[in-house]
Tab-separated table of C-alpha atoms in Angstrom:
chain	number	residue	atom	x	y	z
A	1291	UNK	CA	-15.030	-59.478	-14.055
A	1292	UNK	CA	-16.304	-56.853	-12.109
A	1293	UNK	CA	-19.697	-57.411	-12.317
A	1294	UNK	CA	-20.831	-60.242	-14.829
A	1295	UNK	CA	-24.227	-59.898	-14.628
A	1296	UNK	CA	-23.670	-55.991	-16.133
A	1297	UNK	CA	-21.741	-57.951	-19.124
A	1298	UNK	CA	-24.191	-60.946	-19.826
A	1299	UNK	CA	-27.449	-58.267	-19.760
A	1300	UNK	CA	-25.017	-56.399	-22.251
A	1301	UNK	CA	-24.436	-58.951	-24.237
A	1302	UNK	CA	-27.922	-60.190	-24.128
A	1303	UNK	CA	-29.196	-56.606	-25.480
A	1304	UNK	CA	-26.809	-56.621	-28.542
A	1305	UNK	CA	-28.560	-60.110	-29.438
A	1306	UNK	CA	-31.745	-58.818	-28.743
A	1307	UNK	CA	-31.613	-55.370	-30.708
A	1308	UNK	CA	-29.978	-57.314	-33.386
A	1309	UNK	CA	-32.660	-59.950	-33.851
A	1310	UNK	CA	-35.155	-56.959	-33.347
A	1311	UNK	CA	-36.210	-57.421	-30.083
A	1312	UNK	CA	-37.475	-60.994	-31.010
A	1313	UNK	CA	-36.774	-62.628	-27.191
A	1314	UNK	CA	-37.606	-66.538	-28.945
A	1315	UNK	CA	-35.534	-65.896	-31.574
A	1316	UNK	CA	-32.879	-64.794	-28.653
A	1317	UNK	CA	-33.575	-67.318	-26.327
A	1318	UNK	CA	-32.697	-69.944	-28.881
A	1319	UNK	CA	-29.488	-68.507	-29.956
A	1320	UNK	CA	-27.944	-68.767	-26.258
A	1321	UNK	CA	-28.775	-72.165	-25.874
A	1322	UNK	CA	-27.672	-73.274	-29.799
A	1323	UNK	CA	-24.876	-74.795	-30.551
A	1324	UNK	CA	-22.101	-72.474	-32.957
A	1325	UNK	CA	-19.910	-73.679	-34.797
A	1326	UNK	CA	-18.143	-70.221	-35.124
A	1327	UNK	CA	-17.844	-70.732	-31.401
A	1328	UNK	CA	-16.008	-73.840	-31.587
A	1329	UNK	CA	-19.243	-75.527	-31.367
A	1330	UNK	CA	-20.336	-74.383	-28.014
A	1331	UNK	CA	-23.396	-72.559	-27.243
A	1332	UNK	CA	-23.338	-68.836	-25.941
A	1333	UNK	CA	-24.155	-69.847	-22.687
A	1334	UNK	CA	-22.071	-72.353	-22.380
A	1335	UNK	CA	-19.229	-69.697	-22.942
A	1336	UNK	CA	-20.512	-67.707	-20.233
A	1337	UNK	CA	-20.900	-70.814	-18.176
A	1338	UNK	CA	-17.478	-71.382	-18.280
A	1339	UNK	CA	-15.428	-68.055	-18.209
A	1340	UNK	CA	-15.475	-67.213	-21.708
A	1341	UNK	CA	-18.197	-64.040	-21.548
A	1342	UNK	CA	-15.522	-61.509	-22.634
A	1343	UNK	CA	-14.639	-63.806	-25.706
A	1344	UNK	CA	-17.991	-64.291	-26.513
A	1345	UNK	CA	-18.860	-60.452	-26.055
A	1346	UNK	CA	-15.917	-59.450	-28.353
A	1347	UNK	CA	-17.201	-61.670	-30.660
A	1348	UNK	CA	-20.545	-61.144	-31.078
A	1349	UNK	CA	-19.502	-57.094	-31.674
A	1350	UNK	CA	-17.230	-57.981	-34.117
A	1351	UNK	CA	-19.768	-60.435	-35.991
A	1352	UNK	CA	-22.315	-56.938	-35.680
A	1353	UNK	CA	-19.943	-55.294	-37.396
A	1354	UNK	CA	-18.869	-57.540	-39.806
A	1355	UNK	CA	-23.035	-57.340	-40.721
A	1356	UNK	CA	-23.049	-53.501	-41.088
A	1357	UNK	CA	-21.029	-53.830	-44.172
């Protein structure tokens, strides 16, 4: 990645505009374990490499909402 802080305040702005600017409610999700992601928590998947999963993920599970 060229710049991963860009992608993880990205990434942190889709959760936050989609928990309506709530930052507890967003706090909490990073650090809770998903078991959509395999069980880890979001930032364990940045932690270890996996922020472009995770991002690709999270827009798809926006999407999926929309309908």
């Amino acid at each position: 990645l060229k710049n991963p802080k860009t992608k993880i305040q990205k990434i942190y702005k889709l959760v936050f505009d989609h928990f309506k600017e709530d930052s507890v409610k967003t706090a909490a999700w990073f650090i809770t374990k998903n078991p959509l992601l395999g069980g880890w928590t979001p930032q364990e998947m940045i932690k270890f490499g996996r922020i472009q999963h995770l991002e690709k993920w999270i827009k798809n599970q926006l999407e999926e909402n929309k309908k």
